C-alpha cells in the first residue's frame, strides 16, 4: 500500500471511529427528564393552542418563568370558558375582542396564579409573538391582542413579528416557520402540517434571539444542521399525569357525568386530561454533562399536529446548542380532527358548549376550558388546571438531577 493510500485509510478509519462515537453519544441515555436544568431559567413557547397554553402557563407561574413566546396563538383569556366564543371571537374575529388584563390581575389577587409585585410579575420579563396577517385560523387581531396583553401584564413591550413580504412570511398562514419546513408559504396545502418554509425565515431563531440574545446581533449562521431523529428521545409523560390525578387538590369535578351515560370524560383520553402517555426531549451536547445547568424550554405543539413530528421538525432543536437549552416537548393525544380550517366552517353557536359534546377533536391544549366543569369555570387559566399541573411536574423533573 502506498503512503498516500495508507494515510487515506487511516483518515477514513478515524472518520468512521468519530462517527461511531457520535452515534453512541446520541443514543438515549435512559435518564428521562432528569437533566439538572436551571430552575431559574425556565421558558415556554408554542404554536396555536400550544402558544395559548405557553402564555397561560407563563402567566400562572410568572414568579418562576422568565420568558414566553407565542406563534399564531389567540389572546390570553379570550374564550372565557366558551368554545363558541373561542372560535367566533378569539380565532375568527367574528366579534370584538376586549382586554383581559383585569382578569389576570384578579386571579393574581385571589391567589389562583402567582402573585404580582406592584402589579408586575416577579420573574416573567420578556415575550415574543409571531402572527401572520394571512392566518386563516387565528385572526391577526387576536395575535396582536395577545401581544398587547403580554405588554400590559409584564410591563415591557412584547416583541411582535408579523413576517415580511420579501420571503413571503407575512403570508405564511397558520404555522411555524423554519428553513427546514415542508410546504412553502404559498403552497395550497399550507394548513396541512403547520410547519412552513419561507426562504430563510426562522421563527424559533428569532424568538430565541429576542428572549435570550441579550442584545447581541441576530446571526442565522449559528443555527445548527437539522438534528437527527435518534437524538430526540422519548420520556414517560403518563407517570406525571397519574401523579396529578392522585394528588391534591383532587380533580373530582372532571368526572361528574352520570355513570349510565357515555360522555367524553369517561374515555381514557379524557381521564388523562387529553394528554399522551409519552412526550419528547432534546438534550443538546452542551447540556449532557453533569453540572451543565442549562436553560429549560418547554415547546408545545398545536392542534391537529403529531407531537413527535413537531418535536423533530419545528426548528427548536437546531438552536438548542447555541443557547445551551434543553427542549422539552409535552404532548396532547391526537383526536379525530375536523378536516377544514376552523374559520372556513359556519359560525358556532352556544349549543357547542354543552358538556356532552366532544369538545376537543383536534387535539388542542386546553385554552378555552374543555376540562373545566361548571363549578370551576376559568380553572384552565390557573395553577390548578390539570394540564398546567402536569407541565409543572415536567419542569420540576427536568430541573432535577439523576440522583434526586
Tab-separated table of C-alpha atoms in Angstrom:
chain	number	residue	atom	x	y	z
A	1	UNK	CA	0.000	0.000	0.000
A	2	UNK	CA	1.347	3.457	-0.905
A	3	UNK	CA	1.993	6.129	1.704
A	4	UNK	CA	-0.911	8.175	0.318
A	5	UNK	CA	-3.148	5.110	0.382
A	6	UNK	CA	-2.168	4.381	3.974
A	7	UNK	CA	-2.902	7.907	5.066
A	8	UNK	CA	-6.244	7.777	3.287
A	9	UNK	CA	-7.137	4.511	5.005
A	10	UNK	CA	-6.195	5.942	8.401
A	11	UNK	CA	-8.263	9.081	7.686
A	12	UNK	CA	-11.275	7.017	6.678
A	13	UNK	CA	-10.836	4.848	9.748
A	14	UNK	CA	-10.638	7.868	12.017
A	15	UNK	CA	-13.754	9.355	10.431
A	16	UNK	CA	-15.600	6.080	10.961
A	17	UNK	CA	-14.472	5.995	14.601
A	18	UNK	CA	-15.637	9.578	15.211
A	19	UNK	CA	-18.937	8.752	13.549
A	20	UNK	CA	-19.347	5.729	15.821
A	21	UNK	CA	-18.530	7.810	18.903
A	22	UNK	CA	-21.065	10.421	17.854
A	23	UNK	CA	-23.673	7.716	17.344
A	24	UNK	CA	-23.065	6.314	20.816
A	25	UNK	CA	-23.210	9.820	22.329
A	26	UNK	CA	-26.539	10.405	20.613
A	27	UNK	CA	-28.144	7.258	21.989
A	28	UNK	CA	-30.852	7.693	24.627
A	29	UNK	CA	-29.026	7.671	27.956
A	30	UNK	CA	-32.066	6.458	29.899
A	31	UNK	CA	-32.198	9.448	32.242
A	32	UNK	CA	-35.623	10.522	31.027
A	33	UNK	CA	-36.469	14.033	32.131
A	34	UNK	CA	-33.853	14.314	34.885
A	35	UNK	CA	-31.357	16.795	33.445
A	36	UNK	CA	-30.470	19.152	36.311
A	37	UNK	CA	-31.676	22.109	34.274
A	38	UNK	CA	-31.554	25.569	35.801
A	39	UNK	CA	-34.907	26.197	37.576
A	40	UNK	CA	-34.245	29.943	37.370
A	41	UNK	CA	-34.071	29.909	33.568
A	42	UNK	CA	-37.343	28.330	32.512
A	43	UNK	CA	-39.272	29.484	29.444
A	44	UNK	CA	-42.091	28.241	27.224
A	45	UNK	CA	-43.430	28.748	23.736
A	46	UNK	CA	-45.776	27.050	21.333
A	47	UNK	CA	-47.813	27.088	18.160
A	48	UNK	CA	-51.554	27.796	18.008
A	49	UNK	CA	-53.198	26.149	21.040
A	50	UNK	CA	-49.660	25.409	22.239
A	51	UNK	CA	-48.954	29.143	22.095
A	52	UNK	CA	-52.092	29.775	24.148
A	53	UNK	CA	-51.039	27.190	26.740
A	54	UNK	CA	-47.485	28.549	26.854
A	55	UNK	CA	-48.834	32.013	27.708
A	56	UNK	CA	-51.349	30.542	30.185
A	57	UNK	CA	-48.581	28.695	31.978
A	58	UNK	CA	-46.246	31.702	31.973
A	59	UNK	CA	-48.961	33.953	33.398
A	60	UNK	CA	-49.982	31.387	36.023
A	61	UNK	CA	-46.333	30.794	37.025
A	62	UNK	CA	-44.946	34.267	36.360
A	63	UNK	CA	-42.834	34.010	39.504
A	64	UNK	CA	-40.700	31.201	38.062
A	65	UNK	CA	-40.923	31.561	34.246
A	66	UNK	CA	-38.525	34.099	32.751
A	67	UNK	CA	-39.784	34.350	29.154
A	68	UNK	CA	-42.557	33.209	26.811
A	69	UNK	CA	-43.062	33.007	23.051
A	70	UNK	CA	-46.221	32.524	21.006
A	71	UNK	CA	-46.594	31.607	17.332
A	72	UNK	CA	-50.093	32.102	15.900
A	73	UNK	CA	-51.797	31.992	19.276
A	74	UNK	CA	-55.011	33.672	20.444
A	75	UNK	CA	-55.371	36.382	23.078
A	76	UNK	CA	-54.869	35.180	26.666
A	77	UNK	CA	-58.170	34.570	28.484
A	78	UNK	CA	-60.230	35.436	25.418
A	79	UNK	CA	-62.542	32.390	25.415
A	80	UNK	CA	-63.936	32.834	28.937
A	81	UNK	CA	-64.758	29.128	29.154
A	82	UNK	CA	-66.811	29.021	25.943
A	83	UNK	CA	-65.893	27.026	22.838
A	84	UNK	CA	-68.229	29.089	20.669
A	85	UNK	CA	-66.551	32.308	21.829
A	86	UNK	CA	-63.131	30.685	21.387
A	87	UNK	CA	-63.909	30.024	17.724
A	88	UNK	CA	-66.045	33.023	16.797
A	89	UNK	CA	-64.141	35.749	18.645
A	90	UNK	CA	-60.667	34.512	19.596
A	91	UNK	CA	-59.865	32.657	16.382
A	92	UNK	CA	-62.013	34.010	13.572
A	93	UNK	CA	-62.592	37.602	14.654
A	94	UNK	CA	-66.371	37.455	14.166
A	95	UNK	CA	-66.948	39.511	17.285
A	96	UNK	CA	-64.953	42.158	19.101
A	97	UNK	CA	-62.140	41.304	21.490
A	98	UNK	CA	-61.885	43.051	24.829
A	99	UNK	CA	-58.778	43.498	27.009
A	100	UNK	CA	-58.239	40.687	29.538
A	101	UNK	CA	-55.572	42.230	31.767
A	102	UNK	CA	-58.084	42.847	34.569
A	103	UNK	CA	-58.847	39.120	34.674
A	104	UNK	CA	-55.160	38.337	35.197
A	105	UNK	CA	-54.875	40.910	37.981
A	106	UNK	CA	-57.972	39.467	39.682
A	107	UNK	CA	-56.616	35.912	39.504
A	108	UNK	CA	-53.313	37.086	40.994
A	109	UNK	CA	-55.121	38.892	43.819
A	110	UNK	CA	-57.156	35.733	44.508
A	111	UNK	CA	-54.020	33.544	44.628
A	112	UNK	CA	-55.107	31.468	41.616
A	113	UNK	CA	-51.934	32.453	39.762
A	114	UNK	CA	-48.582	33.697	41.053
A	115	UNK	CA	-48.677	36.950	42.973
A	116	UNK	CA	-47.546	40.210	41.402
A	117	UNK	CA	-45.358	42.888	42.934
A	118	UNK	CA	-46.590	46.407	42.192
A	119	UNK	CA	-48.741	44.815	39.505
A	120	UNK	CA	-45.816	43.118	37.741
A	121	UNK	CA	-44.513	39.513	37.606
A	122	UNK	CA	-41.583	38.579	39.797
A	123	UNK	CA	-39.725	36.640	37.060
A	124	UNK	CA	-41.509	36.911	33.706
A	125	UNK	CA	-39.833	39.791	31.877
A	126	UNK	CA	-39.691	39.015	28.140
A	127	UNK	CA	-42.200	37.938	25.488
A	128	UNK	CA	-42.237	37.398	21.732
A	129	UNK	CA	-45.215	36.926	19.396
A	130	UNK	CA	-45.359	35.890	15.729
A	131	UNK	CA	-48.614	36.402	13.834
A	132	UNK	CA	-49.027	36.134	10.075
A	133	UNK	CA	-51.603	38.620	8.735
A	134	UNK	CA	-52.684	35.865	6.299
A	135	UNK	CA	-53.504	33.368	9.073
A	136	UNK	CA	-56.901	31.773	8.385
A	137	UNK	CA	-57.124	30.032	11.766
A	138	UNK	CA	-56.155	32.759	14.241
A	139	UNK	CA	-57.040	36.265	13.109
A	140	UNK	CA	-54.223	38.788	13.131
A	141	UNK	CA	-56.283	40.897	15.550
A	142	UNK	CA	-56.188	38.125	18.144
A	143	UNK	CA	-52.428	37.746	17.814
A	144	UNK	CA	-51.980	41.476	18.231
A	145	UNK	CA	-54.319	41.420	21.231
A	146	UNK	CA	-52.155	38.685	22.779
A	147	UNK	CA	-49.058	40.855	22.315
A	148	UNK	CA	-50.920	43.794	23.867
A	149	UNK	CA	-51.950	41.632	26.829
A	150	UNK	CA	-48.361	40.463	27.413
A	151	UNK	CA	-47.127	44.039	27.222
A	152	UNK	CA	-49.679	45.126	29.820
A	153	UNK	CA	-49.074	42.129	32.094
A	154	UNK	CA	-45.268	42.149	32.034
A	155	UNK	CA	-44.835	45.905	31.852
A	156	UNK	CA	-42.372	45.613	28.951
A	157	UNK	CA	-43.271	45.674	25.283
A	158	UNK	CA	-43.773	42.294	23.659
A	159	UNK	CA	-41.717	41.776	20.520
A	160	UNK	CA	-44.322	41.395	17.744
A	161	UNK	CA	-43.213	39.842	14.436
A	162	UNK	CA	-45.678	39.740	11.526
A	163	UNK	CA	-43.244	38.439	8.919
A	164	UNK	CA	-42.153	40.283	5.806
A	165	UNK	CA	-43.106	40.440	2.157
A	166	UNK	CA	-39.628	39.680	0.808
A	167	UNK	CA	-39.707	35.964	1.687
A	168	UNK	CA	-43.469	35.585	1.935
A	169	UNK	CA	-43.501	35.077	5.695
A	170	UNK	CA	-46.151	37.780	6.027
A	171	UNK	CA	-48.377	35.416	4.005
A	172	UNK	CA	-47.358	32.263	5.880
A	173	UNK	CA	-50.817	31.317	7.086
A	174	UNK	CA	-51.220	29.240	10.239
A	175	UNK	CA	-47.996	27.514	11.188
A	176	UNK	CA	-44.452	27.796	12.472
A	177	UNK	CA	-41.742	28.850	10.001
A	178	UNK	CA	-38.382	27.098	9.755
A	179	UNK	CA	-35.781	26.865	6.967
A	180	UNK	CA	-36.259	23.068	7.034
A	181	UNK	CA	-40.070	23.276	6.788
A	182	UNK	CA	-42.179	21.221	4.418
A	183	UNK	CA	-44.666	23.191	2.334
A	184	UNK	CA	-43.669	26.598	1.032
A	185	UNK	CA	-45.578	29.603	2.335
A	186	UNK	CA	-47.573	29.978	-0.876
A	187	UNK	CA	-48.482	26.269	-1.204
A	188	UNK	CA	-52.170	25.355	-1.369
A	189	UNK	CA	-51.756	22.854	1.486
A	190	UNK	CA	-50.133	25.409	3.773
A	191	UNK	CA	-52.531	24.496	6.590
A	192	UNK	CA	-51.778	20.760	6.328
A	193	UNK	CA	-48.809	20.117	8.624
A	194	UNK	CA	-48.372	23.625	10.088
A	195	UNK	CA	-44.596	23.703	9.533
A	196	UNK	CA	-43.868	26.292	6.837
A	197	UNK	CA	-40.818	27.212	4.763
A	198	UNK	CA	-40.487	30.887	3.766
A	199	UNK	CA	-36.985	31.364	2.441
A	200	UNK	CA	-34.561	31.712	5.342
A	201	UNK	CA	-37.215	32.940	7.802
A	202	UNK	CA	-36.829	31.214	11.162
A	203	UNK	CA	-39.431	31.710	13.898
A	204	UNK	CA	-37.511	29.877	16.634
A	205	UNK	CA	-34.212	31.527	15.765
A	206	UNK	CA	-35.725	35.000	16.030
A	207	UNK	CA	-37.736	34.081	19.110
A	208	UNK	CA	-34.737	32.690	20.993
A	209	UNK	CA	-32.661	35.692	19.948
A	210	UNK	CA	-35.354	38.031	21.268
A	211	UNK	CA	-35.804	36.112	24.520
A	212	UNK	CA	-32.199	35.055	25.229
A	213	UNK	CA	-29.922	37.055	22.923
A	214	UNK	CA	-29.135	39.799	25.474
A	215	UNK	CA	-28.840	42.441	22.763
A	216	UNK	CA	-26.308	40.633	20.571
A	217	UNK	CA	-26.898	40.827	16.789
A	218	UNK	CA	-29.038	38.046	15.328
A	219	UNK	CA	-26.816	35.622	13.411
A	220	UNK	CA	-28.698	32.940	11.439
A	221	UNK	CA	-25.424	31.135	10.714
A	222	UNK	CA	-25.364	29.967	14.339
A	223	UNK	CA	-28.255	27.626	13.596
A	224	UNK	CA	-27.064	24.007	13.715
A	225	UNK	CA	-27.796	21.455	10.958
A	226	UNK	CA	-31.041	19.558	11.383
A	227	UNK	CA	-30.811	17.256	14.405
A	228	UNK	CA	-31.293	13.521	13.626
A	229	UNK	CA	-34.401	11.792	14.916
A	230	UNK	CA	-32.246	9.427	17.006
A	231	UNK	CA	-31.182	12.339	19.209
A	232	UNK	CA	-34.742	13.346	20.137
A	233	UNK	CA	-35.630	10.984	22.964
A	234	UNK	CA	-38.957	9.908	24.435
A	235	UNK	CA	-39.947	10.466	28.052
A	236	UNK	CA	-42.677	8.950	30.199
A	237	UNK	CA	-45.476	11.506	30.475
A	238	UNK	CA	-48.046	9.040	31.861
A	239	UNK	CA	-46.436	8.822	35.296
A	240	UNK	CA	-46.655	12.587	35.670
A	241	UNK	CA	-50.295	12.567	34.558
A	242	UNK	CA	-51.026	9.838	37.110
A	243	UNK	CA	-49.305	11.841	39.836
A	244	UNK	CA	-51.607	14.794	39.170
A	245	UNK	CA	-54.656	12.531	39.158
A	246	UNK	CA	-53.640	11.109	42.532
A	247	UNK	CA	-52.522	14.411	44.013
A	248	UNK	CA	-54.126	17.219	45.941
A	249	UNK	CA	-56.373	19.009	45.323
A	250	UNK	CA	-58.320	16.111	43.860
A	251	UNK	CA	-59.817	16.525	40.395
A	252	UNK	CA	-63.234	15.118	41.305
A	253	UNK	CA	-65.127	17.622	39.173
A	254	UNK	CA	-63.595	16.211	35.999
A	255	UNK	CA	-65.772	13.078	36.017
A	256	UNK	CA	-69.234	14.102	37.216
A	257	UNK	CA	-71.428	12.970	34.317
A	258	UNK	CA	-73.960	10.233	35.276
A	259	UNK	CA	-72.496	6.733	35.082
A	260	UNK	CA	-75.290	5.478	32.818
A	261	UNK	CA	-74.464	7.990	30.088
A	262	UNK	CA	-71.416	7.849	27.827
A	263	UNK	CA	-69.559	11.122	27.582
A	264	UNK	CA	-66.089	12.285	26.570
A	265	UNK	CA	-64.995	12.457	30.204
A	266	UNK	CA	-65.473	8.680	30.512
A	267	UNK	CA	-62.786	7.952	27.923
A	268	UNK	CA	-59.182	7.076	28.762
A	269	UNK	CA	-58.104	10.093	26.778
A	270	UNK	CA	-60.198	12.452	28.863
A	271	UNK	CA	-59.140	10.821	32.135
A	272	UNK	CA	-55.589	11.600	31.061
A	273	UNK	CA	-56.619	15.259	30.513
A	274	UNK	CA	-56.367	14.533	26.761
A	275	UNK	CA	-52.598	14.127	27.159
A	276	UNK	CA	-50.490	11.422	25.505
A	277	UNK	CA	-48.550	8.805	27.516
A	278	UNK	CA	-45.179	9.935	26.125
A	279	UNK	CA	-43.501	13.198	25.177
A	280	UNK	CA	-40.116	14.034	23.643
A	281	UNK	CA	-36.950	15.764	24.836
A	282	UNK	CA	-33.850	17.057	23.082
A	283	UNK	CA	-30.717	17.485	25.190
A	284	UNK	CA	-28.014	19.246	23.148
A	285	UNK	CA	-24.424	18.033	23.610
A	286	UNK	CA	-23.527	21.055	25.759
A	287	UNK	CA	-26.206	20.032	28.258
A	288	UNK	CA	-25.447	16.313	28.593
A	289	UNK	CA	-22.586	16.588	31.070
A	290	UNK	CA	-23.212	16.703	34.814
A	291	UNK	CA	-23.405	20.226	36.180
A	292	UNK	CA	-24.204	21.892	32.857
A	293	UNK	CA	-27.226	23.701	34.414
A	294	UNK	CA	-28.740	24.576	31.052
A	295	UNK	CA	-31.868	26.554	30.332
A	296	UNK	CA	-35.167	24.641	30.205
A	297	UNK	CA	-37.552	25.470	27.364
A	298	UNK	CA	-40.955	23.799	27.013
A	299	UNK	CA	-42.209	23.754	23.391
A	300	UNK	CA	-45.900	22.977	22.853
A	301	UNK	CA	-47.331	21.713	19.568
A	302	UNK	CA	-50.571	22.969	18.043
A	303	UNK	CA	-53.957	21.456	17.263
A	304	UNK	CA	-54.063	18.625	14.692
A	305	UNK	CA	-50.291	18.191	14.962
A	306	UNK	CA	-48.449	14.967	15.566
A	307	UNK	CA	-46.457	15.797	18.701
A	308	UNK	CA	-43.444	13.712	17.678
A	309	UNK	CA	-43.223	15.330	14.242
A	310	UNK	CA	-43.441	18.751	15.863
A	311	UNK	CA	-40.509	17.807	18.106
A	312	UNK	CA	-38.476	16.731	15.091
A	313	UNK	CA	-39.342	19.473	12.597
A	314	UNK	CA	-40.434	22.703	14.288
A	315	UNK	CA	-36.898	24.132	14.412
A	316	UNK	CA	-36.215	24.273	18.154
A	317	UNK	CA	-33.518	21.591	18.270
A	318	UNK	CA	-31.298	23.417	15.825
A	319	UNK	CA	-30.985	26.399	18.195
A	320	UNK	CA	-30.667	24.421	21.433
A	321	UNK	CA	-26.874	24.165	21.382
A	322	UNK	CA	-26.403	27.876	20.631
A	323	UNK	CA	-28.417	28.882	23.701
A	324	UNK	CA	-27.485	25.891	25.924
A	325	UNK	CA	-31.129	24.971	26.209
A	326	UNK	CA	-32.869	21.658	26.928
A	327	UNK	CA	-36.019	21.458	24.801
A	328	UNK	CA	-38.967	19.515	26.239
A	329	UNK	CA	-41.971	18.577	24.107
A	330	UNK	CA	-45.033	17.562	26.154
A	331	UNK	CA	-47.805	16.015	24.091
A	332	UNK	CA	-51.565	16.048	23.693
A	333	UNK	CA	-53.135	12.825	22.383
A	334	UNK	CA	-54.382	13.013	18.814
A	335	UNK	CA	-58.141	13.110	18.423
A	336	UNK	CA	-60.255	12.781	15.271
A	337	UNK	CA	-59.611	16.166	13.669
A	338	UNK	CA	-62.112	18.272	11.769
A	339	UNK	CA	-60.641	18.417	8.264
A	340	UNK	CA	-61.306	22.041	7.301
A	341	UNK	CA	-59.687	25.180	8.723
A	342	UNK	CA	-61.958	26.243	11.560
A	343	UNK	CA	-62.681	29.735	10.255
A	344	UNK	CA	-63.898	28.331	6.925
A	345	UNK	CA	-66.650	26.478	8.770
A	346	UNK	CA	-70.004	28.060	9.746
A	347	UNK	CA	-70.031	30.109	12.919
A	348	UNK	CA	-70.626	28.056	16.075
A	349	UNK	CA	-73.473	28.862	18.409
A	350	UNK	CA	-73.706	28.344	22.157
A	351	UNK	CA	-75.035	24.789	21.930
A	352	UNK	CA	-71.498	23.512	21.238
A	353	UNK	CA	-70.616	24.417	24.805
A	354	UNK	CA	-72.837	21.625	26.145
A	355	UNK	CA	-70.773	19.154	28.207
A	356	UNK	CA	-71.991	16.080	26.319
A	357	UNK	CA	-70.395	17.177	23.031
A	358	UNK	CA	-66.768	16.126	22.462
A	359	UNK	CA	-65.029	19.473	22.922
A	360	UNK	CA	-61.526	18.674	21.670
A	361	UNK	CA	-61.500	16.636	18.440
A	362	UNK	CA	-58.454	18.465	17.059
A	363	UNK	CA	-56.094	17.505	19.896
A	364	UNK	CA	-55.668	21.051	21.227
A	365	UNK	CA	-54.252	22.188	24.534
A	366	UNK	CA	-56.966	23.358	26.918
A	367	UNK	CA	-57.025	27.086	26.256
A	368	UNK	CA	-60.804	27.553	26.414
A	369	UNK	CA	-61.721	25.329	29.367
A	370	UNK	CA	-62.788	21.976	27.936
A	371	UNK	CA	-61.569	20.313	31.142
A	372	UNK	CA	-63.461	22.731	33.385
A	373	UNK	CA	-66.749	21.731	34.991
A	374	UNK	CA	-69.471	24.307	35.575
A	375	UNK	CA	-68.380	24.566	39.204
A	376	UNK	CA	-64.789	25.521	38.320
A	377	UNK	CA	-65.175	27.600	35.187
A	378	UNK	CA	-61.982	29.504	34.469
A	379	UNK	CA	-59.731	26.922	36.131
A	380	UNK	CA	-57.843	26.407	32.849
A	381	UNK	CA	-56.147	29.795	33.374
A	382	UNK	CA	-54.904	28.951	36.874
A	383	UNK	CA	-52.191	26.906	38.544
A	384	UNK	CA	-54.791	24.231	39.352
A	385	UNK	CA	-55.597	23.481	35.699
A	386	UNK	CA	-54.863	19.754	35.124
A	387	UNK	CA	-52.618	20.239	32.102
A	388	UNK	CA	-50.763	23.094	33.797
A	389	UNK	CA	-50.175	20.849	36.814
A	390	UNK	CA	-48.687	18.164	34.562
A	391	UNK	CA	-46.434	20.747	32.901
A	392	UNK	CA	-45.312	21.869	36.360
A	393	UNK	CA	-44.297	18.279	37.101
A	394	UNK	CA	-42.405	18.064	33.809
A	395	UNK	CA	-40.453	21.258	34.509
A	396	UNK	CA	-39.649	20.104	38.050
A	397	UNK	CA	-38.369	16.779	36.698
A	398	UNK	CA	-36.134	18.433	34.086
A	399	UNK	CA	-34.681	20.595	36.834
A	400	UNK	CA	-33.918	17.540	38.994
A	401	UNK	CA	-30.614	15.683	38.887
A	402	UNK	CA	-30.353	11.943	38.265
A	403	UNK	CA	-29.556	11.485	41.957
A	404	UNK	CA	-32.718	13.250	43.204
